[in-house]
mmCIF file of C-alpha atoms in Angstrom:
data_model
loop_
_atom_site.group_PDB
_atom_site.id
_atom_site.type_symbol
_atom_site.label_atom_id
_atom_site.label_comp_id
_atom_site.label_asym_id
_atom_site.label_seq_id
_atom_site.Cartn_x
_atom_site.Cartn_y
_atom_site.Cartn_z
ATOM 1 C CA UNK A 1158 -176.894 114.020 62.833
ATOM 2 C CA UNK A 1159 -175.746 117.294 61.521
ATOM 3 C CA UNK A 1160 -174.634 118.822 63.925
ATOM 4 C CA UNK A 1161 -172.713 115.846 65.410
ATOM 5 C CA UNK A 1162 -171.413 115.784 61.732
ATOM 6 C CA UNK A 1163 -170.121 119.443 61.234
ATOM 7 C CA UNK A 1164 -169.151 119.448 65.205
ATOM 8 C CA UNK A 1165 -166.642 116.494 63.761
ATOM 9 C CA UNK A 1166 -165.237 118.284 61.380
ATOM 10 C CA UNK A 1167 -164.800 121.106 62.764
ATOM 11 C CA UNK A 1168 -163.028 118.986 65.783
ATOM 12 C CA UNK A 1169 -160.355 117.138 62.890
ATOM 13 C CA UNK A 1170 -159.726 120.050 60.585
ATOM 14 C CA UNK A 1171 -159.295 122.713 63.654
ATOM 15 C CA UNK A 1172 -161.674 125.237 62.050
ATOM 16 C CA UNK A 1173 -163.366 128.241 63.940
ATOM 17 C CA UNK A 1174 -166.070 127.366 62.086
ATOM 18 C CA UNK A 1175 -168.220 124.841 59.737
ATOM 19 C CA UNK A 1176 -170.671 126.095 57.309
ATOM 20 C CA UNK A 1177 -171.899 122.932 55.625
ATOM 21 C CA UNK A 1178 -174.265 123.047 52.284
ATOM 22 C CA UNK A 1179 -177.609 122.112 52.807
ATOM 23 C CA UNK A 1180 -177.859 120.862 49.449
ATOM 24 C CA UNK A 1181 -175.238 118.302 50.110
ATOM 25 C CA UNK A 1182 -177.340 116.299 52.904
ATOM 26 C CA UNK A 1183 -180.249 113.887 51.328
ATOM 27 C CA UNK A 1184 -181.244 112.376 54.715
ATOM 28 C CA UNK A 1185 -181.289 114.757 58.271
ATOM 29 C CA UNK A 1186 -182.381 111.346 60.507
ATOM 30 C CA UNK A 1187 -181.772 108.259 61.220
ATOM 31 C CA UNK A 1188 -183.505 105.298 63.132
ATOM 32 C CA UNK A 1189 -181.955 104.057 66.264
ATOM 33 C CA UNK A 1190 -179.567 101.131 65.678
ATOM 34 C CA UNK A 1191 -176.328 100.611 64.647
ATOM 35 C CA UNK A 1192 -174.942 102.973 61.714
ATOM 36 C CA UNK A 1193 -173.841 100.978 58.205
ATOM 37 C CA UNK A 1194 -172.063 102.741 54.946
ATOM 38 C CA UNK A 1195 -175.182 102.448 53.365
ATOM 39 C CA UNK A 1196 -176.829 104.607 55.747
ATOM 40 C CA UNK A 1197 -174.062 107.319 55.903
ATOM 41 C CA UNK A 1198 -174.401 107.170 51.870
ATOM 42 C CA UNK A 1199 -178.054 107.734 52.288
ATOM 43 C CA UNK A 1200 -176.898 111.173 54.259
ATOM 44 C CA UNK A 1201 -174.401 112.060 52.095
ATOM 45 C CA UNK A 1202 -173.877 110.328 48.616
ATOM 46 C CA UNK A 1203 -171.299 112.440 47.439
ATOM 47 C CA UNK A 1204 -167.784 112.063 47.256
ATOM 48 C CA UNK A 1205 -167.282 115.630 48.824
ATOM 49 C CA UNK A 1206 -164.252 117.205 51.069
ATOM 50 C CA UNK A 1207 -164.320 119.957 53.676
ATOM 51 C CA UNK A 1208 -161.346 122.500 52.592
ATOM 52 C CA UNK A 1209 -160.057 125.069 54.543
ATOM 53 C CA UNK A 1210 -159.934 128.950 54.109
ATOM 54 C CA UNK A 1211 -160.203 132.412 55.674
ATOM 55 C CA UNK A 1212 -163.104 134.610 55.813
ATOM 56 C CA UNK A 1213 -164.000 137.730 57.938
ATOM 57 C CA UNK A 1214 -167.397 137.566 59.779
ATOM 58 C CA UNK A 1215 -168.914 139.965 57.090
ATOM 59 C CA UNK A 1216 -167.884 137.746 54.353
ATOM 60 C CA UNK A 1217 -169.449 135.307 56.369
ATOM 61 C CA UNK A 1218 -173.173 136.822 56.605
ATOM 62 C CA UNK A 1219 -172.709 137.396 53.044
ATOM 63 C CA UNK A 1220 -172.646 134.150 51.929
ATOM 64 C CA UNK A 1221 -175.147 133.129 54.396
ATOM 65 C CA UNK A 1222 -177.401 136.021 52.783
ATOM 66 C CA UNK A 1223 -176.875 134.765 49.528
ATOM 67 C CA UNK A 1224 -179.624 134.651 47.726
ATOM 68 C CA UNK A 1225 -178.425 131.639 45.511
ATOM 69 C CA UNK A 1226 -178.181 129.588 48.945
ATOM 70 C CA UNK A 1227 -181.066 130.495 50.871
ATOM 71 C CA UNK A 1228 -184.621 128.025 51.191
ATOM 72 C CA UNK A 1229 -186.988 127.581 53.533
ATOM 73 C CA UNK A 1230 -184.563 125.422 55.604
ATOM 74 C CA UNK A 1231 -181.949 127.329 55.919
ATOM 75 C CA UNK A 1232 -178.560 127.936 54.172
ATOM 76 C CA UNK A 1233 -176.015 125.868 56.120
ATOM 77 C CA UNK A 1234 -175.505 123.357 58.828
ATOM 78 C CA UNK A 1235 -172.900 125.513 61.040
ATOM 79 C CA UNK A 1236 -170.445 124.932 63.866
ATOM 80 C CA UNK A 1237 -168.434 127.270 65.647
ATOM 81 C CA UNK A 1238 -171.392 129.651 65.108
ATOM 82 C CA UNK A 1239 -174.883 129.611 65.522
ATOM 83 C CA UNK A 1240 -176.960 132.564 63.448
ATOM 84 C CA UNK A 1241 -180.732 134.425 62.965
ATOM 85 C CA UNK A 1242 -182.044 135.036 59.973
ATOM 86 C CA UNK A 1243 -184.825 137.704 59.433
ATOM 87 C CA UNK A 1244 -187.683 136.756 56.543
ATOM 88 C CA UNK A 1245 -190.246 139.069 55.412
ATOM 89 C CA UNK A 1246 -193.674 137.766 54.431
ATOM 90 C CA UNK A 1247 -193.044 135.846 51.283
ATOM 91 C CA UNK A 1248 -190.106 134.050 52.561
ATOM 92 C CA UNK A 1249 -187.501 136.501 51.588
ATOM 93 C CA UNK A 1250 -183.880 137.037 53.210
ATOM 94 C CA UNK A 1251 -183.699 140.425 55.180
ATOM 95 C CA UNK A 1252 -180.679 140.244 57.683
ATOM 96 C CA UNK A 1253 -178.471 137.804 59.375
ATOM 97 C CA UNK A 1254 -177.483 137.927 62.745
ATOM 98 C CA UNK A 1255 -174.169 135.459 63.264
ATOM 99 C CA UNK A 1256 -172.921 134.680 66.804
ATOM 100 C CA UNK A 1257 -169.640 133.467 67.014
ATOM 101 C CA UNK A 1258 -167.998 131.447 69.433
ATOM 102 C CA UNK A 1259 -165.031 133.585 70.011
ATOM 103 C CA UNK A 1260 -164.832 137.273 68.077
ATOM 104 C CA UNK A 1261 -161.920 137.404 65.582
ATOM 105 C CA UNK A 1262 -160.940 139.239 62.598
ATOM 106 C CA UNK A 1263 -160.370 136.426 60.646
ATOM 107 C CA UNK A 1264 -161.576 132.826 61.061
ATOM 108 C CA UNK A 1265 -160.426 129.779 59.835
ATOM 109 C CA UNK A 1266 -163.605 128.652 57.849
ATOM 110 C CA UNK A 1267 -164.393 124.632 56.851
ATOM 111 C CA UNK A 1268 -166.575 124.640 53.440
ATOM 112 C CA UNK A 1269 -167.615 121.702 51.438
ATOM 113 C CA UNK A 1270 -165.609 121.746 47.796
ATOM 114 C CA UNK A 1271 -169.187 122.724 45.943
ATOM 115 C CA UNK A 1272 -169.502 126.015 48.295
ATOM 116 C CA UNK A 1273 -166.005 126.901 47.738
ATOM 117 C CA UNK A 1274 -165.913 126.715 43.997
ATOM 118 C CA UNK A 1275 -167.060 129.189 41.212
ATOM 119 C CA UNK A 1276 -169.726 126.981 40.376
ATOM 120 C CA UNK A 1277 -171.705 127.576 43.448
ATOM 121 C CA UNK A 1278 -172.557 131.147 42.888
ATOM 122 C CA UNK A 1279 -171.845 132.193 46.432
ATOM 123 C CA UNK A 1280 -170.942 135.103 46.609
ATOM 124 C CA UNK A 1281 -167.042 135.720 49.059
ATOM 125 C CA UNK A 1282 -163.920 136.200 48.180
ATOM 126 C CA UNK A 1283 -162.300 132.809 47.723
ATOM 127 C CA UNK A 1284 -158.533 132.885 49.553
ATOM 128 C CA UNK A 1285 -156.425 129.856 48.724
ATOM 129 C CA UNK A 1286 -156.952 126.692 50.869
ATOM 130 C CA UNK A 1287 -155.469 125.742 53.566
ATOM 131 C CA UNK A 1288 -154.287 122.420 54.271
ATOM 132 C CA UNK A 1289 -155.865 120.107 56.638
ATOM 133 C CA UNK A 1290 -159.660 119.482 54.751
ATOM 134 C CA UNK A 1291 -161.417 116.280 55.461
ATOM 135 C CA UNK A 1292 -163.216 113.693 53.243
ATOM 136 C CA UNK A 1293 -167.498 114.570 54.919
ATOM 137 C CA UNK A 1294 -168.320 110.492 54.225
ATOM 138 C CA UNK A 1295 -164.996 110.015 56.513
ATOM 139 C CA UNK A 1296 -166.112 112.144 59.143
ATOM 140 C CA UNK A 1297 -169.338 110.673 59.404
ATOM 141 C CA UNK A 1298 -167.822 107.339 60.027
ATOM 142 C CA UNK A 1299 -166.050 108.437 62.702
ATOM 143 C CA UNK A 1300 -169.200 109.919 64.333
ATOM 144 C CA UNK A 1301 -170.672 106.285 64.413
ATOM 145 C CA UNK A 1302 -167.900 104.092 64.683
ATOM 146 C CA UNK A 1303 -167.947 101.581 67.873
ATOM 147 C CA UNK A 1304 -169.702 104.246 70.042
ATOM 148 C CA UNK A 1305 -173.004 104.700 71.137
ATOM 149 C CA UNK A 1306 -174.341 108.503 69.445
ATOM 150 C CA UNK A 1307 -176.488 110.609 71.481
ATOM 151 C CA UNK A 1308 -177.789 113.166 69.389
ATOM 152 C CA UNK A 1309 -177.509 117.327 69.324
ATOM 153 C CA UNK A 1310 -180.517 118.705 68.500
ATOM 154 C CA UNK A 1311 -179.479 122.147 69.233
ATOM 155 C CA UNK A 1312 -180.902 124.687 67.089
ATOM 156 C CA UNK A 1313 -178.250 126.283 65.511
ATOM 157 C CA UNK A 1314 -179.926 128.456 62.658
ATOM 158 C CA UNK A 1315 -183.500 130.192 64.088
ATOM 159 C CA UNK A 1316 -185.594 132.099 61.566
ATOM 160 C CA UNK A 1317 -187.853 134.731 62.242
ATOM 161 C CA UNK A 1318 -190.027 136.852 60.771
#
């Protein structure tokens, strides 16, 4: 669901990339059937938008790195990027290893409004926004709505040890 969700916005806001909050999902599944609010709620109760902004693929491992952001999950649901990150032992955030889909010096980056504010502790430079952000309940209706979903299971974050 995921990455059928971040895939969508990355498709309506024209971002390079997605890097959506794990935090922000409470439900990574769903049942076969048809798709009501109640279930997109149950994947995303917030009333949360995807801004736009700049980063540089540094700035990007950064915040991936973060050491606020990071569980045993991972840090973000991505598209436009897939990435490795290196534990040690106990769990602990070593390296990141991003891979793009195309090599630029500056992308055009989709975060949710928690990630992108001063509250979140993560730590990049925060350029203004650009317009063109979406509403993430919005863009999960339009993943369901009147078609049949066949899901991407892709692994887009690996971690290693």
């Amino acid at each position: 669901v995921l990455n059928m969700l971040t895939d969508e916005i990355r498709g309506a806001t024209g971002a390079d990339v997605v890097l959506f909050q794990v935090g922000g999902v409470r439900l990574e599944e769903l049942s076969k059937g048809v798709v009501t609010m109640e279930d997109i709620l149950s994947i995303h109760p917030f009333n949360s938008n995807m801004g736009l902004t700049t980063m540089t693929a540094t700035e990007i491992s950064d915040m991936i790195l973060s050491p606020s952001s990071w569980n045993t999950r991972n840090t973000f649901y991505p598209s436009g990027l897939s990435y490795t990150v290196s534990v040690d032992s106990e769990g602990c955030l070593q390296s990141v290893s991003p891979t793009f889909g195309e090599k630029k010096e500056l992308y055009v980056v989709a975060v949710d409004d928690y990630t992108y504010s001063n509250e979140s502790g993560f730590p990049y430079h925060r350029r203004p926004l650009i317009e063109g952000g979406v509403s993430v309940v919005e863009s999960l209706r339009n993943v369901f709505q009147n078609r049949v979903v066949t899901p991407d299971n892709t692994s887009r974050v690996v971690v290693e040890q």
